[in-house]
mmCIF file of C-alpha atoms in Angstrom:
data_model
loop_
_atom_site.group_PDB
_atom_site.id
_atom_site.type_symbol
_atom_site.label_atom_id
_atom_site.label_comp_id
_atom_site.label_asym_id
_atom_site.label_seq_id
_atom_site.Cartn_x
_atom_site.Cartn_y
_atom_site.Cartn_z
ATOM 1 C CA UNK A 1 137.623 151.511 86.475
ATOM 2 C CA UNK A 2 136.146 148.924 88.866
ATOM 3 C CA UNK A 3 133.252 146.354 87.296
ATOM 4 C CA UNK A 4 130.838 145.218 90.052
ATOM 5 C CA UNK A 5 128.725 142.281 89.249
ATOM 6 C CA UNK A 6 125.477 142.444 89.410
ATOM 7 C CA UNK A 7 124.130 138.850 90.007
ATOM 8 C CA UNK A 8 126.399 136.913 92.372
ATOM 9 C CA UNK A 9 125.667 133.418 93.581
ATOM 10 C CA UNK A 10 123.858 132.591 96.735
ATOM 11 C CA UNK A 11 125.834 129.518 98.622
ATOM 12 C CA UNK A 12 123.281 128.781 101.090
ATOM 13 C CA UNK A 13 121.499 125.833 100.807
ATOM 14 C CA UNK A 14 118.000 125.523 101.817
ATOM 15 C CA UNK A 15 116.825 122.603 103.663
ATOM 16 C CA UNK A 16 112.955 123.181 102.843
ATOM 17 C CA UNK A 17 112.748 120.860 99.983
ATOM 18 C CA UNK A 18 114.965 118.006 102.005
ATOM 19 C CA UNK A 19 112.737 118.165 104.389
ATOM 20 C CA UNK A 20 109.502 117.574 102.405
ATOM 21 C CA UNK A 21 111.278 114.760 100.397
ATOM 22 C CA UNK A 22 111.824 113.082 103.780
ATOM 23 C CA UNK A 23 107.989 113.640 105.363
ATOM 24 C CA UNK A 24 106.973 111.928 101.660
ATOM 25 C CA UNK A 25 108.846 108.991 102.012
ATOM 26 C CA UNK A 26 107.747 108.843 105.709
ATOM 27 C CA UNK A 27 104.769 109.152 104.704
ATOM 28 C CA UNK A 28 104.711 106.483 101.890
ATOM 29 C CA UNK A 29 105.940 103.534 104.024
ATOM 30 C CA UNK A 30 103.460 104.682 106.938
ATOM 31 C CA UNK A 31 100.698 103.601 103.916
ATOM 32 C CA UNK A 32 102.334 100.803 102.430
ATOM 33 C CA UNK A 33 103.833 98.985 105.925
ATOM 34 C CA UNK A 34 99.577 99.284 106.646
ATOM 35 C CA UNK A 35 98.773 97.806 103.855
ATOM 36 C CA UNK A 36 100.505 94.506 104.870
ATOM 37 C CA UNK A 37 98.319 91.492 104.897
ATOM 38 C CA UNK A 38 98.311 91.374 108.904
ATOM 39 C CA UNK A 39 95.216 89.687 110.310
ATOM 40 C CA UNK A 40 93.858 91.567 114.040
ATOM 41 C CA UNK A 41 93.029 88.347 115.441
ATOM 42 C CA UNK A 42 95.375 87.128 117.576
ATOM 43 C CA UNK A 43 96.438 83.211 116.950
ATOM 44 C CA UNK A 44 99.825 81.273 117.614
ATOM 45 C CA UNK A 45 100.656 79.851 114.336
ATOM 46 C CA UNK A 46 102.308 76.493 114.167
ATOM 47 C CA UNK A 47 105.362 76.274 112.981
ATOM 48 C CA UNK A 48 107.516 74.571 109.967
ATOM 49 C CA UNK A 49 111.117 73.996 109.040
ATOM 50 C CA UNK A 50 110.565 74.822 105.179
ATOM 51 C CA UNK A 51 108.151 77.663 104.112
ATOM 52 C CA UNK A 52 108.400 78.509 100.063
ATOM 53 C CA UNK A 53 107.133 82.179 99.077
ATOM 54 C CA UNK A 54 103.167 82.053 98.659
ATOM 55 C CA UNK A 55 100.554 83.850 96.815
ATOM 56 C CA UNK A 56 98.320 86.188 99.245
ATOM 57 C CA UNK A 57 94.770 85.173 99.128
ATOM 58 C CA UNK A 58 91.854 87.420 98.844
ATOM 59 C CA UNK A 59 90.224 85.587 101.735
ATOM 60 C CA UNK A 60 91.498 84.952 105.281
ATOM 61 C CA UNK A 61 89.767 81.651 108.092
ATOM 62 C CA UNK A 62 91.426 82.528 111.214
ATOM 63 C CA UNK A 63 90.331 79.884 113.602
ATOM 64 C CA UNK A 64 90.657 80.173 117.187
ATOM 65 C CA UNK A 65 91.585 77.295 119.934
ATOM 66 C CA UNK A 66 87.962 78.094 121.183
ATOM 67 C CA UNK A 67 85.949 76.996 118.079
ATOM 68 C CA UNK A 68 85.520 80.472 116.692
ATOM 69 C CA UNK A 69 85.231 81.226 113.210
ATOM 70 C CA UNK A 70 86.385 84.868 111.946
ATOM 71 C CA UNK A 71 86.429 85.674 107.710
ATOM 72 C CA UNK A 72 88.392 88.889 106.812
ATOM 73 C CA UNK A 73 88.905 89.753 110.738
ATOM 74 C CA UNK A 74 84.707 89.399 111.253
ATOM 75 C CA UNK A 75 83.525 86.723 113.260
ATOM 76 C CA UNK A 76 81.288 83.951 111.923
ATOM 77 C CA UNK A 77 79.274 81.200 113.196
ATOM 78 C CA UNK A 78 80.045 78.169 112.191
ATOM 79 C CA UNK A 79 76.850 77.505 111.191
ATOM 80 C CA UNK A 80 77.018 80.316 108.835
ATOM 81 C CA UNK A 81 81.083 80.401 107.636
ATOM 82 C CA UNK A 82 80.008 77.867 104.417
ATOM 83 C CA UNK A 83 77.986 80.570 102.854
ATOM 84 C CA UNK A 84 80.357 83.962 103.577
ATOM 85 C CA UNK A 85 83.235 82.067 102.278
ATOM 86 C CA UNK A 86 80.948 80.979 99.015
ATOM 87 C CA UNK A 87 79.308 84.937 98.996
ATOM 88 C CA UNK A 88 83.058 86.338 99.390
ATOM 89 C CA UNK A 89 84.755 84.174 96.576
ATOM 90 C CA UNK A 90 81.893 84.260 94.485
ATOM 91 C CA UNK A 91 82.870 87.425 92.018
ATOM 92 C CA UNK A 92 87.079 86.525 92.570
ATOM 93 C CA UNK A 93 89.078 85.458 89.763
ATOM 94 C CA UNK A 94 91.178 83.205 92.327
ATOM 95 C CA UNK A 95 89.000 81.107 94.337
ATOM 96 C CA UNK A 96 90.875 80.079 97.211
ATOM 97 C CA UNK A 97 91.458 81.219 100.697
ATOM 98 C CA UNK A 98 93.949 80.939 103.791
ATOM 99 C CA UNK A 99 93.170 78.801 106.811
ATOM 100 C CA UNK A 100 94.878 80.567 109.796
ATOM 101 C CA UNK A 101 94.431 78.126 112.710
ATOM 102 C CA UNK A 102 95.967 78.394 116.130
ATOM 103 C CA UNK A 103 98.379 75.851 116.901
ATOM 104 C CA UNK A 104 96.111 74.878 119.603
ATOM 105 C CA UNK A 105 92.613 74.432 118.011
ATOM 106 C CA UNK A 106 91.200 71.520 117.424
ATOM 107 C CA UNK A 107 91.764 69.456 114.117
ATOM 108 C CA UNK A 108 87.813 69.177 113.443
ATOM 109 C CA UNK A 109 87.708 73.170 113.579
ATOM 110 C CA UNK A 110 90.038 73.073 110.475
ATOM 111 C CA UNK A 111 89.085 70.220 109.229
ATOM 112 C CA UNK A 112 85.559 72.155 108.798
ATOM 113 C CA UNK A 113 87.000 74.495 106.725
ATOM 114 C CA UNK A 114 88.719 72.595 104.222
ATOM 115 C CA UNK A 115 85.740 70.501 103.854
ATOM 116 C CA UNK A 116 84.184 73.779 102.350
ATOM 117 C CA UNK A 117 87.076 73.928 100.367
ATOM 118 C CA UNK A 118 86.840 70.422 98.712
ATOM 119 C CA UNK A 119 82.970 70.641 98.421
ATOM 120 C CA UNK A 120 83.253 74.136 96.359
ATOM 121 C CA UNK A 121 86.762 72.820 94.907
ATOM 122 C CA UNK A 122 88.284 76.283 96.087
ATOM 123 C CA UNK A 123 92.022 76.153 96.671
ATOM 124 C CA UNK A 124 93.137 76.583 100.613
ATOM 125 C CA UNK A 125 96.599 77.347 101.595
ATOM 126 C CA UNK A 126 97.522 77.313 105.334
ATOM 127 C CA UNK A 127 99.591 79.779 107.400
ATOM 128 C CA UNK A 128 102.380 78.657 109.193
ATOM 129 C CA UNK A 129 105.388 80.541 111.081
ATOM 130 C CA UNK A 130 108.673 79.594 109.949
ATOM 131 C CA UNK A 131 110.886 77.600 112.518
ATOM 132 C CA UNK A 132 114.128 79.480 113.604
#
């Protein structure tokens, strides 16, 4: 007398659930490789031979070799950057901000800004590119 099984195992393999682990992950550094603290406006950082790990600030001076103020990416008169730097760091825990000044602007543009900086006693880091 012959015995047939009934349930016999199936040895295909489906590649349904590979795929979705793999649009996931594509999907998670797509969000997180946006997130990066990149600034839009376009300046030629100068450059240093020694650059230790810093803290990201919640606010962002990009200054251009033209004069031209920009907080957070928005551009700001100069007559008007002392009080949306104060407005912006009013309500953060860490008061301080990065200067991001083209290589080529002028040393009284920056010198502008940290003057804000030492007359609100906010800490100021400044962005460099590291030397290769």
């Amino acid at each position: 007398m012959k015995i047939q099984r009934r349930n016999k195992a199936n040895p295909e393999f489906s590649l349904a659930a590979m795929t979705d682990v793999i649009l996931l992950m594509l999907i998670f550094f797509m969000v997180t490789s946006s997130a990066a603290n990149q600034s839009a406006i376009d300046v030629k950082l100068p450059k240093t031979g020694a650059v230790e790990d810093n803290i990201p600030n919640p606010l962002t001076v990009s200054i251009k070799p033209d004069g031209s103020y920009f907080v957070d990416d928005s551009p700001v008169e100069k007559t008007q950057l002392e009080q949306t730097i104060v407005n912006k760091l009013t309500n953060q825990t860490n008061k301080s901000f990065t200067i991001r000044a083209d290589e080529n602007t002028m040393h009284k543009d920056v010198v502008f800004a940290m003057e804000i900086a030492e007359k609100y006693k906010f800490n100021i880091a400044i962005a460099t590119v590291k030397d290769k």
